[in-house]
Amino acid sequence: MKQMRTQVGIVGAGPAGLMLGHLLHLEGIDSIIVENRSKEHVIERVRAGVLEHGSVQQLVDAGVGDRLLREGMRHRSVWLCFDNRRHRVDFEALTGGRTITVYGQNEVVKDLIGARAASGRPLYFEADRVTIADVDTERPRMHGRIDGRDEAIACDFVAGCDGFHGISRASLRPADYVTFERTYPFGWLGILAQAAPSSDELVYALHSRGFALFSMRSSTVTRLYVQSAADEPLEPWTDERIWDELEARFACEDGWSPTRGPILQKGITGMRSFVLEPMRFGRLFLAGDAAHIVPPTGAKGLNLALSDVRVLARAIAAYYHAARTDLLDRYSEQCLARVWAAQRFACWMTAMLHRAPDDTAFDHRRQIAELNHVIRSPAAATSFAESYVGPALD
Ligand code: APR
Ligand code: PHB
């Protein structure tokens, strides 16, 4: 077995792993990224799409924001649709100029893979049977089958950026961590449609039949979601039924509705909230979905992944450049404060906008009252807007 050596071993080439590798590269720190799927799979996978104001700035500051600034769609507000009416919440006015940008997560990943290739630093796709060991020592290791050979990689640090189903979290001793979890009795059926978006802004809707969301990916592709059961089969959801259901849930007196078009892709995902504490174990650091999951209603998952690795890259840089370990020691605490703020917001949005199986007419009226509060109270609207656009970069 050949022995490779790097400063930071990174498991997973999603937004967390790739951005960490890039930020470390900018600091002159070496890393090896190992990813078990193919490059095509990672680039094609349709995921989240909303970047907070600070995430955009982070990508631009790191020199990977050119295409994002050109092709990303800047959104100044969102619509809340309920009781047959749409109401605009003006983020830009409520937050002193902050906005969000719609740009597919896979586009972020594509840009980061490009930056990795330009850096000349290693990124191995289709790495099999990746494991991590010795994280309690000064020389943690990653093992795996890379380019058809069994390799051992000696590292100073390992970053577990391998998502919710990865091996990093599974390699921990249960006595060393605590988890906090909630699953929801519904899911989202998501479609990608070849149709010009009929609204410039996202539309979040609550209807007595349940939640619906209108989003987009480009001037010709619409992304839509409709609340479904958590583990429903896809087959009964014919294209026509999906459009009918979307139209029913978005019905409003101004006559707006999503434009129909050929459905390019559909899938159902369950919803969960999950946090693992702490996020550091000796020389292993978890980041992104490996450590936490938020229900997608608040659009925070991608942003949390990016903010975790910003904190981690700074801490690792302080270790190499100034022999400081205090930022590494504070990693968990710093990330978890933001993770819990996002959990609060995502839970609140989810509860306000979905219909649970045991909900009564009382619950629906209470949700409508909550939505009215958000659009009528400047204080409530500001709180919503601040959470949605996310905190300013420090
Ligand atoms: N070995 C190597 N790589 C792995 C392994 C493994 N055993 N298991 C998973 N991976 C890879 C996955 O294939 C994926 O490319 O780790 C990567 C994890 O990426 P993401 O799941 O995108 O997670 P993260 O980078 O934390 O980004 C979070 O993803 O799910 C969305 O809503 C979420 O937007 C958020 C974002
Ligand atoms: C998306 O565009 O995929 C999207 C937008 C907003 C959300 C979740 C997903 O809250």
Tab-separated table of C-alpha atoms and ligand atoms in Angstrom:
chain	number	residue	atom	x	y	z
A	1	MET	CA	0.000	0.000	0.000
A	2	LYS	CA	1.326	3.394	-0.997
A	3	GLN	CA	1.417	6.075	1.709
A	4	MET	CA	0.274	9.542	0.647
A	5	ARG	CA	0.652	12.636	2.795
A	6	THR	CA	-1.320	15.881	3.063
A	7	GLN	CA	-2.110	18.573	5.586
A	8	VAL	CA	-5.911	18.252	5.459
A	9	GLY	CA	-7.745	15.141	4.272
A	10	ILE	CA	-11.256	15.975	3.063
A	11	VAL	CA	-14.002	13.368	2.654
A	12	GLY	CA	-16.688	14.471	0.180
A	13	ALA	CA	-16.788	16.837	-2.800
A	14	GLY	CA	-20.079	18.614	-2.112
A	15	PRO	CA	-20.135	22.357	-1.465
A	16	ALA	CA	-18.591	21.901	2.016
A	17	GLY	CA	-15.607	19.753	0.969
A	18	LEU	CA	-14.862	21.663	-2.237
A	19	MET	CA	-15.130	25.101	-0.638
A	20	LEU	CA	-12.939	24.003	2.272
A	21	GLY	CA	-10.305	22.724	-0.157
A	22	HIS	CA	-10.459	26.005	-2.045
A	23	LEU	CA	-10.211	28.251	1.042
A	24	LEU	CA	-7.252	26.193	2.288
A	25	HIS	CA	-5.601	26.469	-1.117
A	26	LEU	CA	-5.910	30.275	-0.916
A	27	GLU	CA	-4.053	30.053	2.397
A	28	GLY	CA	-1.315	27.911	0.834
A	29	ILE	CA	-2.485	24.811	2.721
A	30	ASP	CA	-2.513	21.437	0.995
A	31	SER	CA	-5.459	19.034	0.985
A	32	ILE	CA	-6.614	15.832	-0.679
A	33	ILE	CA	-10.338	15.489	-1.443
A	34	VAL	CA	-11.836	12.012	-1.855
A	35	GLU	CA	-15.359	11.626	-3.246
A	36	ASN	CA	-17.131	8.321	-3.745
A	37	ARG	CA	-19.382	9.346	-6.660
A	38	SER	CA	-18.395	10.244	-10.223
A	39	LYS	CA	-17.694	13.816	-11.313
A	40	GLU	CA	-20.739	13.721	-13.614
A	41	HIS	CA	-23.004	12.583	-10.796
A	42	VAL	CA	-21.808	15.320	-8.456
A	43	ILE	CA	-22.290	18.001	-11.122
A	44	GLU	CA	-25.675	16.784	-12.379
A	45	ARG	CA	-27.330	16.212	-8.989
A	46	VAL	CA	-30.160	18.753	-8.571
A	47	ARG	CA	-30.130	20.181	-5.051
A	48	ALA	CA	-30.785	23.475	-3.272
A	49	GLY	CA	-30.602	26.827	-4.995
A	50	VAL	CA	-30.749	29.808	-2.656
A	51	LEU	CA	-27.589	31.645	-1.616
A	52	GLU	CA	-27.729	34.095	1.256
A	53	HIS	CA	-26.207	37.532	0.842
A	54	GLY	CA	-23.152	36.473	2.881
A	55	SER	CA	-22.686	33.226	0.915
A	56	VAL	CA	-22.523	35.185	-2.341
A	57	GLN	CA	-19.951	37.511	-0.811
A	58	GLN	CA	-17.958	34.523	0.469
A	59	LEU	CA	-17.834	32.937	-3.010
A	60	VAL	CA	-16.931	36.261	-4.655
A	61	ASP	CA	-14.235	37.019	-2.046
A	62	ALA	CA	-12.758	33.563	-2.660
A	63	GLY	CA	-12.511	34.270	-6.416
A	64	VAL	CA	-15.141	31.695	-7.428
A	65	GLY	CA	-18.043	34.107	-7.958
A	66	ASP	CA	-17.617	35.295	-11.559
A	67	ARG	CA	-20.234	33.028	-13.144
A	68	LEU	CA	-22.438	33.384	-10.064
A	69	LEU	CA	-22.471	37.178	-10.515
A	70	ARG	CA	-23.153	36.800	-14.247
A	71	GLU	CA	-25.754	34.036	-14.220
A	72	GLY	CA	-27.142	33.977	-10.665
A	73	MET	CA	-30.544	35.616	-10.258
A	74	ARG	CA	-30.581	38.276	-7.585
A	75	HIS	CA	-33.871	38.357	-5.651
A	76	ARG	CA	-34.911	41.343	-3.593
A	77	SER	CA	-38.078	39.859	-2.108
A	78	VAL	CA	-40.319	36.797	-1.849
A	79	TRP	CA	-44.062	36.318	-2.109
A	80	LEU	CA	-46.156	34.715	0.605
A	81	CYS	CA	-49.365	33.324	-0.884
A	82	PHE	CA	-52.331	32.380	1.331
A	83	ASP	CA	-56.089	32.963	1.516
A	84	ASN	CA	-56.166	33.616	-2.238
A	85	ARG	CA	-53.765	36.565	-2.066
A	86	ARG	CA	-50.057	37.120	-2.650
A	87	HIS	CA	-48.059	39.458	-0.452
A	88	ARG	CA	-44.550	40.647	-1.215
A	89	VAL	CA	-41.989	40.746	1.575
A	90	ASP	CA	-39.298	43.203	0.517
A	91	PHE	CA	-36.028	41.834	1.907
A	92	GLU	CA	-33.936	44.608	0.446
A	93	ALA	CA	-35.955	47.374	2.122
A	94	LEU	CA	-36.310	45.483	5.422
A	95	THR	CA	-32.640	44.532	5.822
A	96	GLY	CA	-30.884	47.685	4.679
A	97	GLY	CA	-30.064	46.413	1.195
A	98	ARG	CA	-29.438	42.691	1.588
A	99	THR	CA	-30.757	40.263	-1.034
A	100	ILE	CA	-30.564	36.550	-1.920
A	101	THR	CA	-29.336	34.926	-5.127
A	102	VAL	CA	-30.864	31.921	-6.855
A	103	TYR	CA	-28.065	29.780	-8.322
A	104	GLY	CA	-28.180	25.986	-8.312
A	105	GLN	CA	-26.023	24.160	-5.787
A	106	ASN	CA	-24.704	22.030	-8.657
A	107	GLU	CA	-23.539	25.234	-10.387
A	108	VAL	CA	-21.625	26.194	-7.227
A	109	VAL	CA	-20.129	22.694	-7.238
A	110	LYS	CA	-19.195	23.002	-10.927
A	111	ASP	CA	-17.411	26.319	-10.298
A	112	LEU	CA	-15.548	24.870	-7.301
A	113	ILE	CA	-14.464	21.776	-9.239
A	114	GLY	CA	-13.114	24.149	-11.910
A	115	ALA	CA	-11.181	26.108	-9.276
A	116	ARG	CA	-9.808	22.864	-7.831
A	117	ALA	CA	-8.578	21.742	-11.243
A	118	ALA	CA	-6.929	25.150	-11.758
A	119	SER	CA	-5.184	24.859	-8.373
A	120	GLY	CA	-3.597	21.558	-9.411
A	121	ARG	CA	-4.382	20.084	-5.996
A	122	PRO	CA	-5.793	16.536	-5.839
A	123	LEU	CA	-9.485	15.662	-6.028
A	124	TYR	CA	-10.273	11.976	-6.508
A	125	PHE	CA	-13.730	10.921	-7.718
A	126	GLU	CA	-15.092	7.371	-7.459
A	127	ALA	CA	-13.009	6.668	-4.343
A	128	ASP	CA	-14.239	3.414	-2.828
A	129	ARG	CA	-14.467	2.198	0.778
A	130	VAL	CA	-13.151	5.414	2.327
A	131	THR	CA	-12.472	5.131	6.066
A	132	ILE	CA	-10.871	7.413	8.632
A	133	ALA	CA	-8.712	6.368	11.571
A	134	ASP	CA	-6.592	7.666	14.448
A	135	VAL	CA	-8.405	10.971	14.818
A	136	ASP	CA	-7.383	11.031	18.488
A	137	THR	CA	-3.713	11.153	17.478
A	138	GLU	CA	-1.602	13.858	15.812
A	139	ARG	CA	-1.532	11.869	12.571
A	140	PRO	CA	-5.075	10.905	11.562
A	141	ARG	CA	-5.381	8.848	8.370
A	142	MET	CA	-7.806	8.300	5.541
A	143	HIS	CA	-7.856	4.988	3.679
A	144	GLY	CA	-9.608	4.068	0.494
A	145	ARG	CA	-9.428	2.659	-2.963
A	146	ILE	CA	-8.339	5.574	-5.113
A	147	ASP	CA	-7.716	5.281	-8.853
A	148	GLY	CA	-7.929	1.500	-8.459
A	149	ARG	CA	-5.240	1.285	-5.733
A	150	ASP	CA	-5.530	0.873	-1.969
A	151	GLU	CA	-4.118	4.037	-0.466
A	152	ALA	CA	-3.422	5.331	3.027
A	153	ILE	CA	-3.301	9.113	3.388
A	154	ALA	CA	-1.501	10.523	6.439
A	155	CYS	CA	-3.024	13.890	7.446
A	156	ASP	CA	-2.685	16.578	10.122
A	157	PHE	CA	-6.460	17.049	10.118
A	158	VAL	CA	-9.438	15.295	8.569
A	159	ALA	CA	-12.625	17.110	7.517
A	160	GLY	CA	-15.795	15.019	7.282
A	161	CYS	CA	-17.731	16.814	4.511
A	162	ASP	CA	-19.511	13.700	3.267
A	163	GLY	CA	-23.122	14.670	3.807
A	164	PHE	CA	-25.839	13.038	5.867
A	165	HIS	CA	-25.186	9.483	4.598
A	166	GLY	CA	-21.392	9.644	4.734
A	167	ILE	CA	-18.892	7.581	6.696
A	168	SER	CA	-17.447	10.318	8.928
A	169	ARG	CA	-20.342	10.509	11.338
A	170	ALA	CA	-20.760	6.728	11.231
A	171	SER	CA	-17.134	6.306	12.346
A	172	LEU	CA	-17.705	8.114	15.679
A	173	ARG	CA	-18.104	6.383	19.021
A	174	PRO	CA	-21.737	6.876	20.107
A	175	ALA	CA	-20.597	7.818	23.618
A	176	ASP	CA	-18.742	10.833	22.208
A	177	TYR	CA	-21.679	12.763	20.781
A	178	VAL	CA	-25.318	13.697	21.221
A	179	THR	CA	-27.879	14.054	18.436
A	180	PHE	CA	-31.062	16.122	18.267
A	181	GLU	CA	-33.592	15.132	15.679
A	182	ARG	CA	-37.085	15.700	14.360
A	183	THR	CA	-38.668	14.080	11.339
A	184	TYR	CA	-41.760	15.531	9.701
A	185	PRO	CA	-44.896	13.640	8.666
A	186	PHE	CA	-44.656	14.971	5.086
A	187	GLY	CA	-42.181	15.443	2.261
A	188	TRP	CA	-41.647	17.569	-0.837
A	189	LEU	CA	-42.294	16.424	-4.361
A	190	GLY	CA	-39.887	18.529	-6.428
A	191	ILE	CA	-39.939	19.048	-10.187
A	192	LEU	CA	-37.729	20.777	-12.700
A	193	ALA	CA	-39.778	22.060	-15.640
A	194	GLN	CA	-38.821	23.419	-19.040
A	195	ALA	CA	-40.849	26.599	-18.607
A	196	ALA	CA	-39.984	30.272	-18.318
A	197	PRO	CA	-40.556	31.334	-14.687
A	198	SER	CA	-43.805	33.316	-14.541
A	199	SER	CA	-42.657	35.244	-11.452
A	200	ASP	CA	-39.386	37.088	-10.841
A	201	GLU	CA	-39.432	36.071	-7.207
A	202	LEU	CA	-39.985	32.887	-5.189
A	203	VAL	CA	-43.547	32.173	-4.047
A	204	TYR	CA	-44.151	30.279	-0.788
A	205	ALA	CA	-47.794	29.160	-0.534
A	206	LEU	CA	-49.998	27.716	2.173
A	207	HIS	CA	-53.293	26.238	1.006
A	208	SER	CA	-55.748	24.043	2.898
A	209	ARG	CA	-54.382	21.217	0.687
A	210	GLY	CA	-50.854	21.941	1.909
A	211	PHE	CA	-47.631	23.716	0.972
A	212	ALA	CA	-46.299	24.684	-2.467
A	213	LEU	CA	-43.164	26.559	-3.546
A	214	PHE	CA	-42.316	28.260	-6.808
A	215	SER	CA	-38.623	28.703	-7.578
A	216	MET	CA	-36.430	28.706	-10.663
A	217	ARG	CA	-33.025	27.813	-12.061
A	218	SER	CA	-32.767	30.047	-15.149
A	219	SER	CA	-34.853	32.164	-17.519
A	220	THR	CA	-36.117	28.934	-19.098
A	221	VAL	CA	-36.258	26.451	-16.198
A	222	THR	CA	-38.727	26.531	-13.295
A	223	ARG	CA	-38.247	24.594	-10.047
A	224	LEU	CA	-41.411	23.761	-8.115
A	225	TYR	CA	-42.289	21.823	-5.001
A	226	VAL	CA	-45.550	20.535	-3.625
A	227	GLN	CA	-46.067	19.026	-0.172
A	228	SER	CA	-46.555	15.259	-0.380
A	229	ALA	CA	-46.500	12.387	2.087
A	230	ALA	CA	-42.979	11.570	3.333
A	231	ASP	CA	-42.590	8.219	1.581
A	232	GLU	CA	-45.141	8.336	-1.202
A	233	PRO	CA	-44.521	6.438	-4.452
A	234	LEU	CA	-43.926	8.735	-7.427
A	235	GLU	CA	-45.998	6.809	-9.981
A	236	PRO	CA	-49.440	8.193	-9.064
A	237	TRP	CA	-48.032	11.711	-9.474
A	238	THR	CA	-48.592	12.092	-13.208
A	239	ASP	CA	-47.390	15.332	-14.777
A	240	GLU	CA	-50.955	16.555	-15.098
A	241	ARG	CA	-51.771	15.826	-11.467
A	242	ILE	CA	-48.652	17.711	-10.352
A	243	TRP	CA	-49.566	20.813	-12.385
A	244	ASP	CA	-53.204	20.672	-11.251
A	245	GLU	CA	-52.106	20.434	-7.641
A	246	LEU	CA	-49.642	23.304	-8.029
A	247	GLU	CA	-52.277	25.499	-9.672
A	248	ALA	CA	-54.783	24.730	-6.920
A	249	ARG	CA	-52.320	25.610	-4.174
A	250	PHE	CA	-51.076	28.817	-5.801
A	251	ALA	CA	-54.586	30.016	-6.703
A	252	CYS	CA	-54.844	33.722	-5.997
A	253	GLU	CA	-57.141	36.545	-7.000
A	254	ASP	CA	-54.499	38.444	-9.004
A	255	GLY	CA	-54.638	35.530	-11.469
A	256	TRP	CA	-50.975	34.544	-11.167
A	257	SER	CA	-50.033	30.921	-11.728
A	258	PRO	CA	-46.911	29.024	-12.721
A	259	THR	CA	-46.452	28.466	-16.444
A	260	ARG	CA	-46.690	24.786	-17.383
A	261	GLY	CA	-44.007	23.022	-19.388
A	262	PRO	CA	-42.433	19.601	-19.908
A	263	ILE	CA	-41.264	18.087	-16.614
A	264	LEU	CA	-37.558	17.296	-16.878
A	265	GLN	CA	-37.102	15.624	-13.505
A	266	LYS	CA	-39.152	14.712	-10.447
A	267	GLY	CA	-38.410	13.285	-7.016
A	268	ILE	CA	-39.749	13.063	-3.458
A	269	THR	CA	-37.600	13.901	-0.438
A	270	GLY	CA	-38.431	13.513	3.228
A	271	MET	CA	-37.874	16.361	5.655
A	272	ARG	CA	-35.867	16.294	8.844
A	273	SER	CA	-34.113	18.475	11.352
A	274	PHE	CA	-30.908	16.986	12.735
A	275	VAL	CA	-27.966	18.295	14.765
A	276	LEU	CA	-24.953	16.421	16.043
A	277	GLU	CA	-22.946	17.908	18.897
A	278	PRO	CA	-20.054	18.534	19.077
A	279	MET	CA	-18.757	18.948	15.511
A	280	ARG	CA	-15.117	18.261	16.411
A	281	PHE	CA	-13.571	14.973	17.583
A	282	GLY	CA	-9.830	15.274	18.161
A	283	ARG	CA	-8.441	16.029	14.715
A	284	LEU	CA	-11.675	15.223	12.877
A	285	PHE	CA	-13.981	18.129	12.028
A	286	LEU	CA	-17.478	17.573	10.627
A	287	ALA	CA	-18.944	20.221	8.320
A	288	GLY	CA	-22.204	20.687	6.406
A	289	ASP	CA	-24.845	17.963	6.110
A	290	ALA	CA	-22.514	15.457	7.840
A	291	ALA	CA	-23.266	17.310	11.077
A	292	HIS	CA	-26.686	18.873	10.549
A	293	ILE	CA	-29.793	18.820	8.361
A	294	VAL	CA	-32.451	21.502	8.141
A	295	PRO	CA	-35.838	21.120	6.458
A	296	PRO	CA	-35.571	22.930	3.099
A	297	THR	CA	-38.331	25.469	3.818
A	298	GLY	CA	-35.833	28.008	5.162
A	299	ALA	CA	-33.323	27.423	2.309
A	300	LYS	CA	-30.417	27.199	4.768
A	301	GLY	CA	-28.636	23.871	4.078
A	302	LEU	CA	-26.164	25.077	1.475
A	303	ASN	CA	-25.507	28.306	3.364
A	304	LEU	CA	-24.723	26.453	6.594
A	305	ALA	CA	-22.292	24.180	4.739
A	306	LEU	CA	-20.470	27.228	3.360
A	307	SER	CA	-20.380	28.993	6.714
A	308	ASP	CA	-19.035	25.911	8.559
A	309	VAL	CA	-16.058	25.633	6.230
A	310	ARG	CA	-15.356	29.344	6.394
A	311	VAL	CA	-14.966	28.985	10.166
A	312	LEU	CA	-12.919	25.795	9.754
A	313	ALA	CA	-10.566	27.173	7.084
A	314	ARG	CA	-9.808	30.196	9.250
A	315	ALA	CA	-9.111	27.992	12.265
A	316	ILE	CA	-6.807	25.698	10.292
A	317	ALA	CA	-5.013	28.687	8.757
A	318	ALA	CA	-4.445	30.161	12.242
A	319	TYR	CA	-2.947	26.816	13.284
A	320	TYR	CA	-0.435	26.710	10.417
A	321	HIS	CA	0.364	30.402	10.140
A	322	ALA	CA	0.324	31.472	13.804
A	323	ALA	CA	0.560	28.186	15.760
A	324	ARG	CA	-2.842	28.987	17.264
A	325	THR	CA	-5.198	26.251	18.427
A	326	ASP	CA	-7.843	28.464	20.043
A	327	LEU	CA	-9.895	28.826	16.843
A	328	LEU	CA	-9.895	25.050	16.350
A	329	ASP	CA	-11.106	24.737	19.935
A	330	ARG	CA	-13.953	27.156	19.253
A	331	TYR	CA	-15.021	25.556	15.929
A	332	SER	CA	-17.947	23.535	17.285
A	333	GLU	CA	-19.350	26.280	19.452
A	334	GLN	CA	-19.118	28.886	16.712
A	335	CYS	CA	-20.772	26.715	14.073
A	336	LEU	CA	-23.470	25.367	16.356
A	337	ALA	CA	-24.683	28.861	17.297
A	338	ARG	CA	-25.469	29.498	13.646
A	339	VAL	CA	-26.796	25.979	13.074
A	340	TRP	CA	-29.348	26.385	15.869
A	341	ALA	CA	-30.401	29.805	14.596
A	342	ALA	CA	-31.043	28.178	11.199
A	343	GLN	CA	-32.893	25.278	12.853
A	344	ARG	CA	-35.181	27.724	14.621
A	345	PHE	CA	-35.967	29.555	11.411
A	346	ALA	CA	-36.435	26.433	9.281
A	347	CYS	CA	-38.737	24.834	11.891
A	348	TRP	CA	-40.775	28.004	12.143
A	349	MET	CA	-41.143	28.333	8.355
A	350	THR	CA	-42.024	24.641	8.079
A	351	ALA	CA	-44.676	24.837	10.801
A	352	MET	CA	-46.180	28.000	9.313
A	353	LEU	CA	-46.479	26.629	5.788
A	354	HIS	CA	-47.312	22.896	5.962
A	355	ARG	CA	-50.361	20.871	6.763
A	356	ALA	CA	-49.656	17.973	9.156
A	357	PRO	CA	-51.885	14.858	8.964
A	358	ASP	CA	-53.403	15.493	12.419
A	359	ASP	CA	-53.881	19.241	11.910
A	360	THR	CA	-57.370	20.586	12.543
A	361	ALA	CA	-59.197	23.639	11.180
A	362	PHE	CA	-57.834	25.450	14.250
A	363	ASP	CA	-54.259	24.856	13.103
A	364	HIS	CA	-54.985	26.197	9.631
A	365	ARG	CA	-56.550	29.383	11.048
A	366	ARG	CA	-53.579	29.806	13.383
A	367	GLN	CA	-51.171	29.473	10.425
A	368	ILE	CA	-53.125	32.110	8.499
A	369	ALA	CA	-52.912	34.384	11.549
A	370	GLU	CA	-49.160	33.815	11.678
A	371	LEU	CA	-48.774	34.687	7.979
A	372	ASN	CA	-50.919	37.802	8.438
A	373	HIS	CA	-48.694	38.790	11.346
A	374	VAL	CA	-45.598	38.469	9.143
A	375	ILE	CA	-47.010	40.696	6.405
A	376	ARG	CA	-48.722	43.250	8.673
A	377	SER	CA	-46.202	43.755	11.458
A	378	PRO	CA	-43.028	45.519	10.307
A	379	ALA	CA	-41.242	43.935	13.272
A	380	ALA	CA	-42.299	40.424	12.240
A	381	ALA	CA	-41.531	41.084	8.555
A	382	THR	CA	-38.077	42.360	9.506
A	383	SER	CA	-37.397	39.289	11.628
A	384	PHE	CA	-38.428	37.020	8.733
A	385	ALA	CA	-36.347	38.995	6.225
A	386	GLU	CA	-33.240	39.063	8.450
A	387	SER	CA	-33.353	35.318	8.976
A	388	TYR	CA	-33.991	34.580	5.315
A	389	VAL	CA	-31.159	36.708	3.887
A	390	GLY	CA	-28.854	35.472	6.656
A	391	PRO	CA	-26.278	37.203	8.854
A	392	ALA	CA	-23.723	39.631	7.461
A	393	LEU	CA	-20.220	38.196	6.996
A	394	ASP	CA	-18.039	39.147	9.948
B	1	APR	N1	-16.809	8.633	0.704
B	1	APR	C1	-16.549	9.735	-0.044
B	1	APR	N2	-17.476	10.682	-0.331
B	1	APR	C2	-18.719	10.507	0.169
B	1	APR	C3	-19.057	9.392	0.971
B	1	APR	C4	-18.040	8.425	1.226
B	1	APR	N3	-18.297	7.348	1.954
B	1	APR	N4	-20.362	9.500	1.320
B	1	APR	C5	-20.817	10.622	0.756
B	1	APR	N5	-19.843	11.242	0.049
B	1	APR	C6	-19.952	12.463	-0.745
B	1	APR	C7	-21.268	12.592	-1.479
B	1	APR	O1	-21.297	11.854	-2.683
B	1	APR	C8	-21.340	14.099	-1.717
B	1	APR	O2	-20.757	14.476	-2.953
B	1	APR	O3	-19.901	13.599	0.097
B	1	APR	C9	-20.542	14.690	-0.562
B	1	APR	C10	-21.421	15.422	0.427
B	1	APR	O4	-21.993	16.531	-0.221
B	1	APR	P1	-23.432	17.114	0.148
B	1	APR	O5	-24.366	16.004	0.428
B	1	APR	O6	-23.778	18.080	-0.920
B	1	APR	O7	-23.199	17.859	1.553
B	1	APR	P2	-22.508	19.246	1.909
B	1	APR	O8	-21.277	19.480	1.094
B	1	APR	O9	-22.453	19.282	3.378
B	1	APR	O10	-23.547	20.335	1.386
B	1	APR	C11	-24.788	20.543	2.017
B	1	APR	O11	-26.204	19.717	0.313
B	1	APR	O12	-28.001	18.262	0.686
B	1	APR	C12	-27.637	19.546	0.409
B	1	APR	O13	-29.357	20.865	1.357
B	1	APR	C13	-28.047	20.416	1.510
B	1	APR	O14	-27.551	22.339	0.388
B	1	APR	C14	-27.058	21.488	1.410
B	1	APR	C15	-25.800	20.876	0.975
B	2	PHB	C1	-34.938	25.788	-4.623
B	2	PHB	O1	-34.907	26.666	-5.498
B	2	PHB	O2	-34.588	24.625	-4.869
B	2	PHB	C2	-35.432	26.136	-3.265
B	2	PHB	C3	-35.796	27.440	-2.983
B	2	PHB	C4	-36.241	27.775	-1.708
B	2	PHB	C5	-36.323	26.791	-0.738
B	2	PHB	C6	-35.939	25.490	-1.017
B	2	PHB	C7	-35.481	25.161	-2.299
B	2	PHB	O3	-36.784	27.116	0.501
